[in-house]
mmCIF file of N, CA and C in Angstrom:
data_model
loop_
_atom_site.group_PDB
_atom_site.id
_atom_site.type_symbol
_atom_site.label_atom_id
_atom_site.label_comp_id
_atom_site.label_asym_id
_atom_site.label_seq_id
_atom_site.Cartn_x
_atom_site.Cartn_y
_atom_site.Cartn_z
ATOM 1 N N MET A 1 58.968 81.512 33.734
ATOM 2 C CA MET A 1 58.854 80.440 32.319
ATOM 3 C C MET A 1 59.724 79.848 32.374
ATOM 4 N N PRO A 2 59.316 79.181 31.019
ATOM 5 C CA PRO A 2 59.894 77.296 31.889
ATOM 6 C C PRO A 2 60.275 77.559 29.971
ATOM 7 N N VAL A 3 61.609 76.630 30.228
ATOM 8 C CA VAL A 3 62.043 76.793 28.742
ATOM 9 C C VAL A 3 62.836 75.255 28.712
ATOM 10 N N ALA A 4 62.463 74.880 27.135
ATOM 11 C CA ALA A 4 62.975 73.652 26.387
ATOM 12 C C ALA A 4 64.177 73.488 26.229
ATOM 13 N N HIS A 5 65.564 73.105 26.601
ATOM 14 C CA HIS A 5 66.630 73.346 25.254
ATOM 15 C C HIS A 5 67.403 72.008 25.280
ATOM 16 N N ASP A 6 67.974 71.766 23.965
ATOM 17 C CA ASP A 6 69.096 70.657 24.314
ATOM 18 C C ASP A 6 70.567 71.130 24.121
ATOM 19 N N PRO A 7 70.957 71.172 25.433
ATOM 20 C CA PRO A 7 72.074 71.069 26.216
ATOM 21 C C PRO A 7 73.161 72.085 25.153
ATOM 22 N N ASP A 8 73.368 71.188 24.032
ATOM 23 C CA ASP A 8 74.334 70.880 22.690
ATOM 24 C C ASP A 8 73.924 71.935 21.375
ATOM 25 N N ASP A 9 72.479 72.142 21.870
ATOM 26 C CA ASP A 9 71.902 73.286 20.921
ATOM 27 C C ASP A 9 70.771 74.117 21.030
ATOM 28 N N PRO A 10 71.348 74.501 22.390
ATOM 29 C CA PRO A 10 70.706 76.357 22.395
ATOM 30 C C PRO A 10 70.304 76.868 21.949
ATOM 31 N N SER A 11 70.070 76.984 20.043
ATOM 32 C CA SER A 11 69.215 77.924 19.658
ATOM 33 C C SER A 11 67.747 77.175 19.592
ATOM 34 N N ASP A 12 68.394 76.524 20.274
ATOM 35 C CA ASP A 12 66.971 75.592 19.174
ATOM 36 C C ASP A 12 64.882 75.098 19.876
ATOM 37 N N ALA A 13 65.659 75.980 21.806
ATOM 38 C CA ALA A 13 64.879 76.323 22.729
ATOM 39 C C ALA A 13 63.373 76.837 22.598
ATOM 40 N N ARG A 14 63.197 75.713 23.211
ATOM 41 C CA ARG A 14 60.860 76.756 23.438
ATOM 42 C C ARG A 14 60.340 75.818 24.317
ATOM 43 N N ILE A 15 59.479 77.123 24.558
ATOM 44 C CA ILE A 15 58.492 77.599 25.946
ATOM 45 C C ILE A 15 58.464 75.979 26.040
ATOM 46 N N ALA A 16 58.370 75.145 27.339
ATOM 47 C CA ALA A 16 58.289 74.423 28.244
ATOM 48 C C ALA A 16 56.664 74.442 28.833
ATOM 49 N N SER A 17 55.913 73.645 28.235
ATOM 50 C CA SER A 17 54.253 74.520 28.937
ATOM 51 C C SER A 17 53.618 72.569 28.991
ATOM 52 N N CYS A 18 52.145 72.367 28.948
ATOM 53 C CA CYS A 18 51.475 70.962 29.033
ATOM 54 C C CYS A 18 50.925 71.633 28.025
ATOM 55 N N TRP A 19 50.740 72.378 27.368
ATOM 56 C CA TRP A 19 50.237 72.635 25.493
ATOM 57 C C TRP A 19 50.582 72.688 24.498
ATOM 58 N N SER A 20 51.910 72.561 25.444
ATOM 59 C CA SER A 20 52.841 71.975 23.779
ATOM 60 C C SER A 20 53.585 70.860 23.943
ATOM 61 N N ALA A 21 53.477 70.302 25.105
ATOM 62 C CA ALA A 21 53.832 68.696 24.618
ATOM 63 C C ALA A 21 53.628 67.636 24.073
ATOM 64 N N PHE A 22 52.148 68.028 25.542
ATOM 65 C CA PHE A 22 50.982 67.616 25.094
ATOM 66 C C PHE A 22 49.757 67.095 24.262
ATOM 67 N N LEU A 23 49.250 68.954 23.192
ATOM 68 C CA LEU A 23 48.108 69.385 22.499
ATOM 69 C C LEU A 23 48.355 68.526 20.903
ATOM 70 N N ALA A 24 50.060 68.265 20.223
ATOM 71 C CA ALA A 24 48.840 66.686 19.215
ATOM 72 C C ALA A 24 48.872 65.883 19.531
ATOM 73 N N PRO A 25 49.837 65.721 20.564
ATOM 74 C CA PRO A 25 49.497 64.069 20.991
ATOM 75 C C PRO A 25 48.265 63.260 19.937
ATOM 76 N N LEU A 26 47.039 64.224 21.979
ATOM 77 C CA LEU A 26 46.273 64.500 22.726
ATOM 78 C C LEU A 26 45.155 64.808 20.803
ATOM 79 N N ILE A 27 45.062 65.334 19.509
ATOM 80 C CA ILE A 27 44.136 65.642 18.514
ATOM 81 C C ILE A 27 44.363 64.362 18.262
ATOM 82 N N VAL A 28 46.084 64.178 17.858
ATOM 83 C CA VAL A 28 45.882 62.437 16.924
ATOM 84 C C VAL A 28 45.037 61.089 16.994
ATOM 85 N N GLY A 29 45.531 61.094 18.837
ATOM 86 C CA GLY A 29 45.124 60.636 19.859
ATOM 87 C C GLY A 29 43.762 60.448 20.101
ATOM 88 N N GLY A 30 42.694 61.138 19.714
ATOM 89 C CA GLY A 30 41.155 61.548 19.644
ATOM 90 C C GLY A 30 41.337 61.344 18.192
ATOM 91 N N LEU A 31 41.744 61.471 17.058
ATOM 92 C CA LEU A 31 41.066 61.546 15.863
ATOM 93 C C LEU A 31 41.296 59.528 15.933
ATOM 94 N N GLY A 32 42.250 59.476 16.197
ATOM 95 C CA GLY A 32 41.998 57.734 15.169
ATOM 96 C C GLY A 32 41.070 57.584 16.845
ATOM 97 N N VAL A 33 40.413 57.843 17.947
ATOM 98 C CA VAL A 33 40.270 56.952 18.607
ATOM 99 C C VAL A 33 38.270 56.770 17.923
ATOM 100 N N VAL A 34 38.429 58.335 17.024
ATOM 101 C CA VAL A 34 36.748 58.399 16.919
ATOM 102 C C VAL A 34 36.803 57.157 15.395
ATOM 103 N N PHE A 35 38.035 57.148 14.995
ATOM 104 C CA PHE A 35 38.512 57.322 13.856
ATOM 105 C C PHE A 35 38.741 55.739 13.075
ATOM 106 N N THR A 36 38.850 54.788 14.292
ATOM 107 C CA THR A 36 39.146 53.364 14.368
ATOM 108 C C THR A 36 37.914 52.471 14.383
ATOM 109 N N PRO A 37 37.363 53.376 15.012
ATOM 110 C CA PRO A 37 35.887 51.775 15.373
ATOM 111 C C PRO A 37 35.484 52.254 13.884
ATOM 112 N N ILE A 38 35.249 53.174 12.878
ATOM 113 C CA ILE A 38 34.505 53.298 11.989
ATOM 114 C C ILE A 38 35.096 52.919 11.085
ATOM 115 N N GLY A 39 36.552 52.846 10.562
ATOM 116 C CA GLY A 39 37.236 51.721 9.582
ATOM 117 C C GLY A 39 36.974 50.793 9.724
ATOM 118 N N ALA A 40 36.440 50.003 11.262
ATOM 119 C CA ALA A 40 37.254 48.196 12.049
ATOM 120 C C ALA A 40 35.786 48.116 11.340
ATOM 121 N N VAL A 41 34.391 48.892 10.768
ATOM 122 C CA VAL A 41 32.932 48.480 11.240
ATOM 123 C C VAL A 41 33.367 47.933 8.891
ATOM 124 N N LEU A 42 33.771 49.419 9.112
ATOM 125 C CA LEU A 42 33.275 49.014 7.179
ATOM 126 C C LEU A 42 34.381 47.670 7.204
ATOM 127 N N PHE A 43 35.850 47.404 8.037
ATOM 128 C CA PHE A 43 36.938 45.830 6.843
ATOM 129 C C PHE A 43 35.673 45.188 7.029
ATOM 130 N N VAL A 44 34.740 44.768 8.965
ATOM 131 C CA VAL A 44 33.832 43.386 9.469
ATOM 132 C C VAL A 44 33.546 43.575 7.818
ATOM 133 N N ARG A 45 32.324 45.030 7.549
ATOM 134 C CA ARG A 45 31.248 44.235 6.356
ATOM 135 C C ARG A 45 31.457 43.444 4.931
ATOM 136 N N GLY A 46 33.646 44.834 4.321
ATOM 137 C CA GLY A 46 33.645 44.563 3.096
ATOM 138 C C GLY A 46 34.224 42.804 3.437
ATOM 139 N N ARG A 47 34.909 42.114 4.163
ATOM 140 C CA ARG A 47 35.067 40.514 4.181
ATOM 141 C C ARG A 47 34.227 39.594 4.320
ATOM 142 N N ARG A 48 32.707 40.153 4.898
ATOM 143 C CA ARG A 48 31.478 40.003 4.839
ATOM 144 C C ARG A 48 31.168 39.486 4.060
ATOM 145 N N ILE A 49 30.685 40.647 2.651
ATOM 146 C CA ILE A 49 30.253 40.797 2.080
ATOM 147 C C ILE A 49 31.359 39.847 1.082
ATOM 148 N N GLN A 50 32.355 39.732 1.034
ATOM 149 C CA GLN A 50 34.020 39.371 0.528
ATOM 150 C C GLN A 50 33.254 37.410 0.199
ATOM 151 N N ARG A 51 32.823 37.285 1.306
ATOM 152 C CA ARG A 51 33.130 35.645 2.104
ATOM 153 C C ARG A 51 32.039 35.241 1.420
ATOM 154 N N LEU A 52 30.491 36.374 1.566
ATOM 155 C CA LEU A 52 29.802 35.523 1.256
ATOM 156 C C LEU A 52 30.261 35.243 -1.064
ATOM 157 N N ARG A 53 30.104 37.034 -0.865
ATOM 158 C CA ARG A 53 30.497 36.399 -2.869
ATOM 159 C C ARG A 53 31.025 35.089 -3.471
ATOM 160 N N ALA A 54 32.211 35.550 -2.258
ATOM 161 C CA ALA A 54 32.847 33.290 -2.918
ATOM 162 C C ALA A 54 32.841 32.405 -2.634
ATOM 163 N N ARG A 55 31.305 32.510 -0.949
ATOM 164 C CA ARG A 55 30.851 31.051 -1.139
ATOM 165 C C ARG A 55 30.023 31.263 -2.106
ATOM 166 N N LEU A 56 28.630 32.049 -1.869
ATOM 167 C CA LEU A 56 28.309 31.372 -3.388
ATOM 168 C C LEU A 56 28.654 31.594 -5.110
ATOM 169 N N TRP A 57 29.621 32.215 -5.024
ATOM 170 C CA TRP A 57 30.367 32.301 -6.312
ATOM 171 C C TRP A 57 30.203 30.023 -6.683
ATOM 172 N N SER A 58 31.196 29.955 -5.319
ATOM 173 C CA SER A 58 31.759 28.206 -5.415
ATOM 174 C C SER A 58 30.495 26.778 -5.032
ATOM 175 N N GLN A 59 29.855 28.138 -4.337
ATOM 176 C CA GLN A 59 28.194 26.784 -4.059
ATOM 177 C C GLN A 59 27.448 27.082 -4.699
ATOM 178 N N GLY A 60 27.137 28.037 -4.602
ATOM 179 C CA GLY A 60 25.175 28.533 -5.194
ATOM 180 C C GLY A 60 24.567 27.985 -7.333
ATOM 181 N N ARG A 61 23.419 28.300 -6.531
ATOM 182 C CA ARG A 61 22.751 27.636 -7.904
ATOM 183 C C ARG A 61 21.685 29.213 -8.672
ATOM 184 N N GLN A 62 22.606 28.482 -10.098
ATOM 185 C CA GLN A 62 22.321 29.987 -10.761
ATOM 186 C C GLN A 62 20.829 28.931 -11.579
ATOM 187 N N VAL A 63 20.228 31.016 -10.845
ATOM 188 C CA VAL A 63 18.704 30.543 -10.986
ATOM 189 C C VAL A 63 18.466 32.210 -12.859
ATOM 190 N N TRP A 64 17.356 31.124 -13.626
ATOM 191 C CA TRP A 64 16.663 31.908 -14.107
ATOM 192 C C TRP A 64 14.952 32.196 -14.139
ATOM 193 N N ALA A 65 15.158 33.035 -14.626
ATOM 194 C CA ALA A 65 13.588 33.256 -13.607
ATOM 195 C C ALA A 65 12.832 34.693 -14.558
ATOM 196 N N GLU A 66 11.241 34.505 -14.965
ATOM 197 C CA GLU A 66 11.603 35.216 -16.012
ATOM 198 C C GLU A 66 10.335 35.955 -15.208
ATOM 199 N N ILE A 67 9.864 37.447 -14.550
ATOM 200 C CA ILE A 67 9.365 37.890 -13.853
ATOM 201 C C ILE A 67 8.264 38.034 -14.325
ATOM 202 N N GLU A 68 6.928 37.944 -13.532
ATOM 203 C CA GLU A 68 5.638 38.087 -14.039
ATOM 204 C C GLU A 68 4.812 38.819 -13.614
ATOM 205 N N ARG A 69 4.618 39.170 -12.607
ATOM 206 C CA ARG A 69 4.482 41.277 -12.535
ATOM 207 C C ARG A 69 5.366 41.442 -10.630
ATOM 208 N N VAL A 70 4.902 43.010 -11.040
ATOM 209 C CA VAL A 70 5.362 43.746 -10.001
ATOM 210 C C VAL A 70 5.150 44.178 -9.362
ATOM 211 N N PRO A 71 3.788 43.456 -8.171
ATOM 212 C CA PRO A 71 2.273 44.308 -6.973
ATOM 213 C C PRO A 71 2.857 45.825 -6.708
ATOM 214 N N ARG A 72 2.061 46.714 -7.185
ATOM 215 C CA ARG A 72 3.006 48.204 -6.966
ATOM 216 C C ARG A 72 2.471 48.636 -4.913
ATOM 217 N N ALA A 73 3.353 49.004 -3.976
ATOM 218 C CA ALA A 73 2.519 48.660 -2.395
ATOM 219 C C ALA A 73 1.829 49.798 -2.155
ATOM 220 N N ALA A 74 0.685 49.874 -0.945
ATOM 221 C CA ALA A 74 0.201 51.098 -0.975
ATOM 222 C C ALA A 74 0.647 51.968 -0.156
ATOM 223 N N SER A 75 1.834 51.988 -0.529
ATOM 224 C CA SER A 75 2.321 52.925 0.493
ATOM 225 C C SER A 75 3.268 54.061 -0.020
ATOM 226 N N SER A 76 3.768 53.281 -1.242
ATOM 227 C CA SER A 76 4.183 54.210 -2.743
ATOM 228 C C SER A 76 3.697 54.919 -2.742
ATOM 229 N N ARG A 77 4.335 56.232 -3.141
ATOM 230 C CA ARG A 77 3.760 57.671 -3.999
ATOM 231 C C ARG A 77 4.247 57.447 -5.708
ATOM 232 N N SER A 78 2.735 57.842 -6.604
ATOM 233 C CA SER A 78 3.903 57.872 -8.268
ATOM 234 C C SER A 78 2.640 58.619 -8.431
ATOM 235 N N SER A 79 3.162 59.746 -9.516
ATOM 236 C CA SER A 79 3.373 60.945 -9.934
ATOM 237 C C SER A 79 1.679 60.456 -11.460
ATOM 238 N N ARG A 80 0.624 60.753 -10.936
ATOM 239 C CA ARG A 80 -0.758 60.774 -11.636
ATOM 240 C C ARG A 80 -0.545 60.378 -12.849
ATOM 241 N N ARG A 81 1.201 61.298 -13.777
ATOM 242 C CA ARG A 81 0.780 61.162 -15.040
ATOM 243 C C ARG A 81 0.844 59.236 -15.646
ATOM 244 N N SER A 82 0.270 59.711 -17.068
ATOM 245 C CA SER A 82 0.821 58.261 -18.709
ATOM 246 C C SER A 82 1.608 58.050 -18.132
ATOM 247 N N ARG A 83 1.965 57.054 -18.258
ATOM 248 C CA ARG A 83 3.572 56.844 -18.923
ATOM 249 C C ARG A 83 3.697 56.511 -20.300
ATOM 250 N N SER A 84 2.271 56.707 -20.855
ATOM 251 C CA SER A 84 2.747 56.692 -22.811
ATOM 252 C C SER A 84 2.713 57.649 -22.859
ATOM 253 N N ARG A 85 3.772 58.674 -22.165
ATOM 254 C CA ARG A 85 3.655 60.117 -24.054
ATOM 255 C C ARG A 85 4.394 59.955 -24.407
#
């Protein structure tokens, strides 16, 4: 069994295997590969929304309107109860 140790400090000896040398970096690297794209997508979406809000704040027009009616969608389901309870 191969053993890795520092010649100046032989009390800090460890078993030298491929798994012990590369397992932790492989796990951390794998997590980085998974979560970096997720973070990048969330960052880009946040920046787009931030830029859109800034553009609308500086160039947009405020519009006041009164809602006349809201049509009921044919595909929506509602309870059959009366709202005047």
